[in-house]
CSV table of C-alpha atoms and ligand atoms in Angstrom, one decimal:
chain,number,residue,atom,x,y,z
A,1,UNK,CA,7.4,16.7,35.0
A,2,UNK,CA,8.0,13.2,33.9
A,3,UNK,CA,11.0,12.6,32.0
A,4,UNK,CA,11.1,10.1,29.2
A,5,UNK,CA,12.9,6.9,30.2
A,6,UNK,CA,13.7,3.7,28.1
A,7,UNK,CA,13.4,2.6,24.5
A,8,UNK,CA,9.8,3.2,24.1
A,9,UNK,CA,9.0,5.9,25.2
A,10,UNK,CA,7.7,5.4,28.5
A,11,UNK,CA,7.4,8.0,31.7
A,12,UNK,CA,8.1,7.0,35.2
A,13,UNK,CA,6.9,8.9,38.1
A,14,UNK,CA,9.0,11.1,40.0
A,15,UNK,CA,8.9,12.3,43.3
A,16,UNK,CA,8.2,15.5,42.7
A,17,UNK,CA,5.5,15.1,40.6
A,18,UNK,CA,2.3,17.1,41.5
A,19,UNK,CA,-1.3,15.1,41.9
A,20,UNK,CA,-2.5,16.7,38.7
A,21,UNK,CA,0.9,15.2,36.3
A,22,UNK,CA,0.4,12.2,37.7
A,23,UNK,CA,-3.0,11.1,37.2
A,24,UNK,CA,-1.7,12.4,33.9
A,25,UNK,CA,1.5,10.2,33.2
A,26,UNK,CA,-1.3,7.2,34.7
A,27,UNK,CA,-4.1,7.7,31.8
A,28,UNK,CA,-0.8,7.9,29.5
A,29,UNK,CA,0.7,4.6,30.9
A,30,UNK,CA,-3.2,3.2,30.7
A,31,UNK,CA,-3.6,4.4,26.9
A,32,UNK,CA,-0.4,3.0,26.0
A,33,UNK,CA,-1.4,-0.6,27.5
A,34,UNK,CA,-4.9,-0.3,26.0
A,35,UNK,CA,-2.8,0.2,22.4
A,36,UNK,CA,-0.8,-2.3,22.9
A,37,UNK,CA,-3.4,-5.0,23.7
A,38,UNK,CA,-5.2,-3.2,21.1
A,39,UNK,CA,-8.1,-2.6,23.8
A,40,UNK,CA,-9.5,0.7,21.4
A,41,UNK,CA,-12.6,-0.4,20.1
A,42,UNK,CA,-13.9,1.6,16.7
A,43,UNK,CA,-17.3,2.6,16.2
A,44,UNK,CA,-19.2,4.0,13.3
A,45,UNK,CA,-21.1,6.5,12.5
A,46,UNK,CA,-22.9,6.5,9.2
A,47,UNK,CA,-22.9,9.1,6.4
A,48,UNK,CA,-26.5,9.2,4.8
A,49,UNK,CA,-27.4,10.2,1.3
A,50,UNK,CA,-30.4,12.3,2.4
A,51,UNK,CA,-32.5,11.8,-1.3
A,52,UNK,CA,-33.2,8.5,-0.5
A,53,UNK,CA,-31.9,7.8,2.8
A,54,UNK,CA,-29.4,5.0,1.8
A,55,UNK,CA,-26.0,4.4,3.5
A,56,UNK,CA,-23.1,6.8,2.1
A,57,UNK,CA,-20.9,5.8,4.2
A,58,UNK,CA,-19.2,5.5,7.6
A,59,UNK,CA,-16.6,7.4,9.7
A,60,UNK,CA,-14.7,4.8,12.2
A,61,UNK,CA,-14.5,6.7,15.5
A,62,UNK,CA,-12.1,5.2,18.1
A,63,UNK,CA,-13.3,4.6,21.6
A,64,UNK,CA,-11.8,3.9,24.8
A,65,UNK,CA,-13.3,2.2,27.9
A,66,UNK,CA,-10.7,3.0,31.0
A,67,UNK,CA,-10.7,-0.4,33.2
A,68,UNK,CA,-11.2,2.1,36.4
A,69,UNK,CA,-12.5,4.8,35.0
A,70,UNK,CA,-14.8,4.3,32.5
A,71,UNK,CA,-15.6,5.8,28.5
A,72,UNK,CA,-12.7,8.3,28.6
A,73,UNK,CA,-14.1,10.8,25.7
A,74,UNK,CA,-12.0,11.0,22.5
A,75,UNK,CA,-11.4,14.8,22.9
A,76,UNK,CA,-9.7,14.0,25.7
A,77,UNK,CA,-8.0,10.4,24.9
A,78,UNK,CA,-6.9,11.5,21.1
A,79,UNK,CA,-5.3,14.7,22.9
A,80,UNK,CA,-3.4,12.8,25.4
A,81,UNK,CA,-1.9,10.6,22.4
A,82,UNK,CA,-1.6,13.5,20.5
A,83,UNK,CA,0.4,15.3,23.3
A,84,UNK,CA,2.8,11.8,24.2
A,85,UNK,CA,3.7,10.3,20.3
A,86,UNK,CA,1.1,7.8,20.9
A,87,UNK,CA,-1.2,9.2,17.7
A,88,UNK,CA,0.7,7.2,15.5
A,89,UNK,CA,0.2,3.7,16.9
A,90,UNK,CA,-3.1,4.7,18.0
A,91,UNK,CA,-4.1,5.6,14.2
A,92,UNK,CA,-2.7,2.7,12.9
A,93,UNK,CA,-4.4,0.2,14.9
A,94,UNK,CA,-7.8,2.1,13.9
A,95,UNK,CA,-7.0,1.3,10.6
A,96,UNK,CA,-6.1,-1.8,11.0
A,97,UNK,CA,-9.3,-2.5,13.0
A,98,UNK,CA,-11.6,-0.5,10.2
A,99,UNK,CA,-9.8,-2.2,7.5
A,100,UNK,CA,-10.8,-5.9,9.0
A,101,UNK,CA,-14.1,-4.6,9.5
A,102,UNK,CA,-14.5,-3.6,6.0
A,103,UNK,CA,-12.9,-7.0,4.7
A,104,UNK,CA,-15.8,-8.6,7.2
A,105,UNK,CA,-18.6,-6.7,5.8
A,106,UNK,CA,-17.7,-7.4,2.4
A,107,UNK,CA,-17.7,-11.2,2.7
A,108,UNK,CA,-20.9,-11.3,4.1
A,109,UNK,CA,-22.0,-9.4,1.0
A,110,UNK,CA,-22.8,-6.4,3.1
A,111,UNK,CA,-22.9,-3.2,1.0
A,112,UNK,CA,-20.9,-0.2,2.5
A,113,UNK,CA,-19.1,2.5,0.1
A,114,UNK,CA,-16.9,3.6,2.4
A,115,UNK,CA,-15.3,3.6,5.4
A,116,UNK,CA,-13.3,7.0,6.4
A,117,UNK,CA,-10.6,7.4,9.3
A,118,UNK,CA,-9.4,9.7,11.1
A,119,UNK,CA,-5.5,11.1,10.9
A,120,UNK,CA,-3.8,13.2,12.9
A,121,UNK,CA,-1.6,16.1,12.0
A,122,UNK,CA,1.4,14.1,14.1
A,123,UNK,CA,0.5,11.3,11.7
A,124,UNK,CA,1.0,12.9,8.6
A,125,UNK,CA,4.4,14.5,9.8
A,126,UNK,CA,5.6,11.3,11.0
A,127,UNK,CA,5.8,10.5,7.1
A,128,UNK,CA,5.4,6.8,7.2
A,129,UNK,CA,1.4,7.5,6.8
A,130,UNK,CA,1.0,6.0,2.8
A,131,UNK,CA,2.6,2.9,4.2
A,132,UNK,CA,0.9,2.2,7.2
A,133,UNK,CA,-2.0,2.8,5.1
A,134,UNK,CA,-0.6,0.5,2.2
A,135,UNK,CA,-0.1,-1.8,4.8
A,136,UNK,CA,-3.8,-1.8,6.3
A,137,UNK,CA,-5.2,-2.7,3.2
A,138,UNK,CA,-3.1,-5.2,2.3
A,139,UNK,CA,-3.7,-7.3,5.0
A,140,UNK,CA,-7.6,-6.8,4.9
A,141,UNK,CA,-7.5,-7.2,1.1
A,142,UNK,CA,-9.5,-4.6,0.2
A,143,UNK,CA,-9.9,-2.2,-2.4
A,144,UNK,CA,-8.1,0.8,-1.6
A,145,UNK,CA,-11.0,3.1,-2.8
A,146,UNK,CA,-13.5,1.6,0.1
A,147,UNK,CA,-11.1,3.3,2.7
A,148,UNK,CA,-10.7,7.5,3.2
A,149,UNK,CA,-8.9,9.3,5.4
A,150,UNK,CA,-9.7,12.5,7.4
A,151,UNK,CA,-7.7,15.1,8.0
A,152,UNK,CA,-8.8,18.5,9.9
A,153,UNK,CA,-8.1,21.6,8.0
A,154,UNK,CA,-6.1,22.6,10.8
A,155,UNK,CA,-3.3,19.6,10.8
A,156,UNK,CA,-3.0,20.8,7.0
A,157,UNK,CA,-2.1,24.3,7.3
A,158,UNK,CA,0.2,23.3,9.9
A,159,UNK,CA,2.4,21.8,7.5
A,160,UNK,CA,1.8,22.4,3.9
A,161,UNK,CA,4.3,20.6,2.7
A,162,UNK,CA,3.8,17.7,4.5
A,163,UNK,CA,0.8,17.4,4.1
A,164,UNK,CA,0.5,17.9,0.2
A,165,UNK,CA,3.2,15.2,-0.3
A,166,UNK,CA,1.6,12.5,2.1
A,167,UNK,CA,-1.9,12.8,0.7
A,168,UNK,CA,-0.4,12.9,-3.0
A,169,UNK,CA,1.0,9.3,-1.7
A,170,UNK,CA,-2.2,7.6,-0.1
A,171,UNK,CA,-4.1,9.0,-3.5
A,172,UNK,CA,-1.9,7.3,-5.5
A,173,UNK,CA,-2.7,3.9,-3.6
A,174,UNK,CA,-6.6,4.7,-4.8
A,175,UNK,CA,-7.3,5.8,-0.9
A,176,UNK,CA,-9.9,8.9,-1.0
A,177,UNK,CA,-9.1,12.2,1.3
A,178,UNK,CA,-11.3,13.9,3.0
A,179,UNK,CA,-10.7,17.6,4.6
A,180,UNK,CA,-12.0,17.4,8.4
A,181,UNK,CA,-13.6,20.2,10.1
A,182,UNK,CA,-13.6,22.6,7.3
A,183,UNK,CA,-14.6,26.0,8.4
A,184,UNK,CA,-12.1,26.0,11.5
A,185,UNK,CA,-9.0,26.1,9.8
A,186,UNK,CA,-8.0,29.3,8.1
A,187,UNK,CA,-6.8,27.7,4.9
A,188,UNK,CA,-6.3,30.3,2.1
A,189,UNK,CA,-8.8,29.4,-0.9
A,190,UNK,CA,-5.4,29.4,-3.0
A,191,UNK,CA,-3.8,26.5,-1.1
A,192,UNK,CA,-7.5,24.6,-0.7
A,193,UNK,CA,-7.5,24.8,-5.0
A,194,UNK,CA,-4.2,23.1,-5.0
A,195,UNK,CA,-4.5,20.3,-2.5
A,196,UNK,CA,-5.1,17.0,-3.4
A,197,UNK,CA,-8.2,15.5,-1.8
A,198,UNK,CA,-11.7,14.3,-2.9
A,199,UNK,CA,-14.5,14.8,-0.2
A,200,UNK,CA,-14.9,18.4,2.4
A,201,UNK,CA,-16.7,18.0,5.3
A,202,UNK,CA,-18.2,21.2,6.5
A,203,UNK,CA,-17.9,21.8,10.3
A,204,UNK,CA,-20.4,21.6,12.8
A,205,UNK,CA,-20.0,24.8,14.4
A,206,UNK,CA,-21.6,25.9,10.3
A,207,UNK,CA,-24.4,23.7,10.1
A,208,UNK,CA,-25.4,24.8,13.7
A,209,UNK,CA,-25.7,28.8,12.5
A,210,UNK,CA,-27.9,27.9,9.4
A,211,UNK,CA,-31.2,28.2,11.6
A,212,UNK,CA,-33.8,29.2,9.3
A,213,UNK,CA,-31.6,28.9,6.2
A,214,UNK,CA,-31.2,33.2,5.9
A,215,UNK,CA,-28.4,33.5,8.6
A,216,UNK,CA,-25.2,34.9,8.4
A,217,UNK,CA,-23.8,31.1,8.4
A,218,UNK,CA,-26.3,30.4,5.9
A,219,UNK,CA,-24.5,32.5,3.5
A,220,UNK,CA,-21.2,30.9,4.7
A,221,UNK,CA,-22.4,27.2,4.2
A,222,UNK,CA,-24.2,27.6,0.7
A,223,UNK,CA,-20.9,29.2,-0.4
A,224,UNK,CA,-18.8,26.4,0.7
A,225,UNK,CA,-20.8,23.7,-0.6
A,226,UNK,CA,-20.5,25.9,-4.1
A,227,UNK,CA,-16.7,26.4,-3.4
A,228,UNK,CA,-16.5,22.1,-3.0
A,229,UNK,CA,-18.8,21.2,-6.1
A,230,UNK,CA,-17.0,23.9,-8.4
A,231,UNK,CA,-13.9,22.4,-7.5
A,232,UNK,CA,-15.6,18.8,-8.1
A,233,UNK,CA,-15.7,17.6,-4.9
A,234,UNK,CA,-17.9,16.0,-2.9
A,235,UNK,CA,-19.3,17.4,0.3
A,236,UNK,CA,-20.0,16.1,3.5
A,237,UNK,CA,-22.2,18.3,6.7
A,238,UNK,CA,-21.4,16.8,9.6
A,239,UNK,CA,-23.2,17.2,13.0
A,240,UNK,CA,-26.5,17.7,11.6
A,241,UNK,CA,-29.4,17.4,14.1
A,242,UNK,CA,-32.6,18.6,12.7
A,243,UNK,CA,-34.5,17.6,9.0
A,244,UNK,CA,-35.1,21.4,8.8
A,245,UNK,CA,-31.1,21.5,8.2
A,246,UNK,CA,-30.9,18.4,6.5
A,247,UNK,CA,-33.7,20.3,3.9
A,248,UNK,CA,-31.6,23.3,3.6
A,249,UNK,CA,-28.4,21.4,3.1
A,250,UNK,CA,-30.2,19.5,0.0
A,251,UNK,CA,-31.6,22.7,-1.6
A,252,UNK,CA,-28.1,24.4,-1.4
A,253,UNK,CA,-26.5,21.2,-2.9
A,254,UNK,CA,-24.8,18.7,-0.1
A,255,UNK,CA,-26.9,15.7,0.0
A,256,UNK,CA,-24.9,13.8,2.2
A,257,UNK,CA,-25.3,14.0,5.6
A,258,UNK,CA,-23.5,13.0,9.1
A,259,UNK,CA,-25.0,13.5,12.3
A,260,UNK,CA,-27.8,12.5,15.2
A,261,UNK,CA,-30.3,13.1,12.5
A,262,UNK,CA,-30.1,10.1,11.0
A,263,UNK,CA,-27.6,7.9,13.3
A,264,UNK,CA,-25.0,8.4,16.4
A,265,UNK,CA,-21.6,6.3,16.0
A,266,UNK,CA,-22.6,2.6,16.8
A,267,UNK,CA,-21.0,-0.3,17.5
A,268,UNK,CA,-19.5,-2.3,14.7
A,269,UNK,CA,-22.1,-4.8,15.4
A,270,UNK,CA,-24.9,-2.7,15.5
A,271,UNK,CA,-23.8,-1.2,12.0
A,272,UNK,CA,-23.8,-4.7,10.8
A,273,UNK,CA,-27.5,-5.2,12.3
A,274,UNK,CA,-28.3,-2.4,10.3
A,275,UNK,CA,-26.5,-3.0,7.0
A,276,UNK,CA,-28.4,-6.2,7.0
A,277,UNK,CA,-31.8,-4.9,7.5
A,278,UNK,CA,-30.7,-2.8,4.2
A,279,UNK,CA,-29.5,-5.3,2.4
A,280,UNK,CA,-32.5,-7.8,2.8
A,281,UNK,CA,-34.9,-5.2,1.9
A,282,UNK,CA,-33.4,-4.5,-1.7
B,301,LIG,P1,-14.5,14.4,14.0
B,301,LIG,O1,-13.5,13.6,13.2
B,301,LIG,O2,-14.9,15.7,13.4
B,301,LIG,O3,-15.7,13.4,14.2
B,301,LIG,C1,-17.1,13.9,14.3
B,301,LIG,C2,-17.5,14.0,15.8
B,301,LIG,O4,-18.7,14.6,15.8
B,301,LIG,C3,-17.6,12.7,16.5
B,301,LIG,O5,-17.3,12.9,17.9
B,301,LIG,C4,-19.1,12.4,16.4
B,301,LIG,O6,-19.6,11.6,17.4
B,301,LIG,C5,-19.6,13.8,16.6
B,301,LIG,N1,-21.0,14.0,16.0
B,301,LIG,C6,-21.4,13.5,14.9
B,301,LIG,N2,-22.7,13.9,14.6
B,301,LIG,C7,-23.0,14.7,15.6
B,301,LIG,C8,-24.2,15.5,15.9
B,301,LIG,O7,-25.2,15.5,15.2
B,301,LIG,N3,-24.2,16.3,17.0
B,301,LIG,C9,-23.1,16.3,17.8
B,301,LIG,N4,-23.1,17.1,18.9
B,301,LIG,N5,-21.9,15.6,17.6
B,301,LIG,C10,-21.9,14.8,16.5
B,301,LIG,P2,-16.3,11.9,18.7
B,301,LIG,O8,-16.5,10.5,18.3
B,301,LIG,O9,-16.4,12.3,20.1
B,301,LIG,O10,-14.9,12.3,18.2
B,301,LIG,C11,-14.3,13.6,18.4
B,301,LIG,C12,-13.1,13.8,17.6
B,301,LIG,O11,-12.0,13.0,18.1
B,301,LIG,C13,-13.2,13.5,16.1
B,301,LIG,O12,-13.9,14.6,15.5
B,301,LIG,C14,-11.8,13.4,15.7
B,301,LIG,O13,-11.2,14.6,15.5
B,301,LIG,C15,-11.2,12.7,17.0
B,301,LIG,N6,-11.1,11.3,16.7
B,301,LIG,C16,-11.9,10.3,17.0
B,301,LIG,N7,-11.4,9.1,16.6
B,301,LIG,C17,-10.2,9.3,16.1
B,301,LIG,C18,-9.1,8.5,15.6
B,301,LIG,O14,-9.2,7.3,15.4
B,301,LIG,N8,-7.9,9.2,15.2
B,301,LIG,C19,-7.8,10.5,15.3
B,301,LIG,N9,-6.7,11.1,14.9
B,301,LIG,N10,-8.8,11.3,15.8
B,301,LIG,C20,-10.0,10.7,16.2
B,302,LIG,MG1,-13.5,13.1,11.3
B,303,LIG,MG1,-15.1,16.7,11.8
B,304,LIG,MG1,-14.3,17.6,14.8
């Protein structure tokens, strides 16, 4: 295994490295260049309010194109910083990036609630998270409340502490918090009633087990979206693909909706093209 060498962190190859941990240590040495010329481009995927099909929102997604190699996906890139320290520089230029964005969209009088970001569990450990965020917004000068962050169910039960003090922090700067992947995490219902955070995003893996609204899952999703709206908060299904789950979801009470349905993540761009075509036909 690679050992870590120097003052930032970075791995040189040994000789008796197999093939497999050093294509490894390679894509590490590549992300870490890619971060550093800030080469990870953000894309968007839109959050819809499915009553009248109007923009809710947008969830900044980071993407990497390896110079050799090709789209490397994010399961795999976010991992790999996850695994090497990397998360946190990683998560702060995306938030740098969506914050810009944002600032842009604004002046051109472009209407977008929201913009959420991911965070990682390494993030909010590394406790310097309300500042970075503080930080991000400062130099787009932007309204704290257009920005929320994400954070999987998972990276809070890891540590509870943690996790209630840094999101206490970026509330307190007017930042929304959403709970990611809600469903996958084994929160107690106890700790969910005590944790500070506005918006919970029901996982995937639920919306794809509500079939023809009577399943098993179908119980499991209405109650949720119940459990989020008696606890007044909002709540987001994510990785919807058909209207017939997109109707279910509105009956049950979660009108806002993330997934191919309505739009993949697009370029910033191409989220402009669109928040224009919006805006001129108001
Ligand atoms: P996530 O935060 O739960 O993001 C939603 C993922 O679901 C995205 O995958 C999105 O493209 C995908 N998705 C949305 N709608 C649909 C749908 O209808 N069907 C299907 N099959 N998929 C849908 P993506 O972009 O590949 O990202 C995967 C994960 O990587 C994210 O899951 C998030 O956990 C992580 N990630 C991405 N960008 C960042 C980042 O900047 N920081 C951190 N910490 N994690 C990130
Ligand atoms: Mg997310
Ligand atoms: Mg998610
Ligand atoms: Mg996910």
């Amino acid at each position: 295994q690679g050992k870590r060498a120097g003052g930032r962190g970075l791995r040189v190859f040994e000789p008796d490295m197999d093939a497999a941990a050093h294509a490894r240590l390679r894509m590490e040495n590549d992300l870490r260049d890619a971060i550093a010329a800030g080469a990870i481009e953000v894309h968007y995927q839109p959050r819809v309010d499915s009553r009248d099909g109007s923009i809710a929102g947008a969830e900044a997604l980071a993407r990497w194109t390896h110079p050799q190699s090709g789209p490397v996906p994010p399961s795999t890139f976010i991992a790999l910083a996850e695994d090497t320290g990397l998360i946190d520089d990683l998560g702060a230029l995306v938030l740098r990036k969506a914050c810009a964005q944002l600032a842009q969209w604004n002046a051109a009088g472009l209407r977008l609630p929201q913009v959420s970001v991911n965070v990682s569990g390494h993030q909010l450990r590394s406790r310097r998270l309300a500042e970075t965020v503080r930080r991000a917004i400062e130099a787009a000068g932007i309204a704290p409340a257009l920005l929320e962050l994400e954070i999987t169910e998972t990276a809070l039960v890891q540590d509870r502490e943690a996790a209630e003090h840094q999101l206490g922090r970026v509330r307190s700067l007017g930042t929304t918090v959403a709970i990611d992947d809600f469903g996958t995490g084994y929160s107690s219902l106890a700790y969910l009633a005590a944790l500070p955070f506005d918006t919970l995003k029901i996982d995937r893996s639920f919306v794809i087990g509500i079939g023809d609204g009577h399943t098993p899952m179908s119980a499991i999703v209405r109650a949720t979206i119940g459990l989020a709206r008696e606890l007044g908060k909002h709540v987001v299904a994510e990785g919807v693909e058909t209207m017939d789950d997109v109707r279910h979801l509105a009956r049950w009470g979660c009108v806002t909706i993330q997934g191919y349905v309505y739009h993949r993540p697009m370029s910033a761009a191409a989220l402009t093209g669109l928040l224009q075509a919006r805006t001129s036909n108001d």
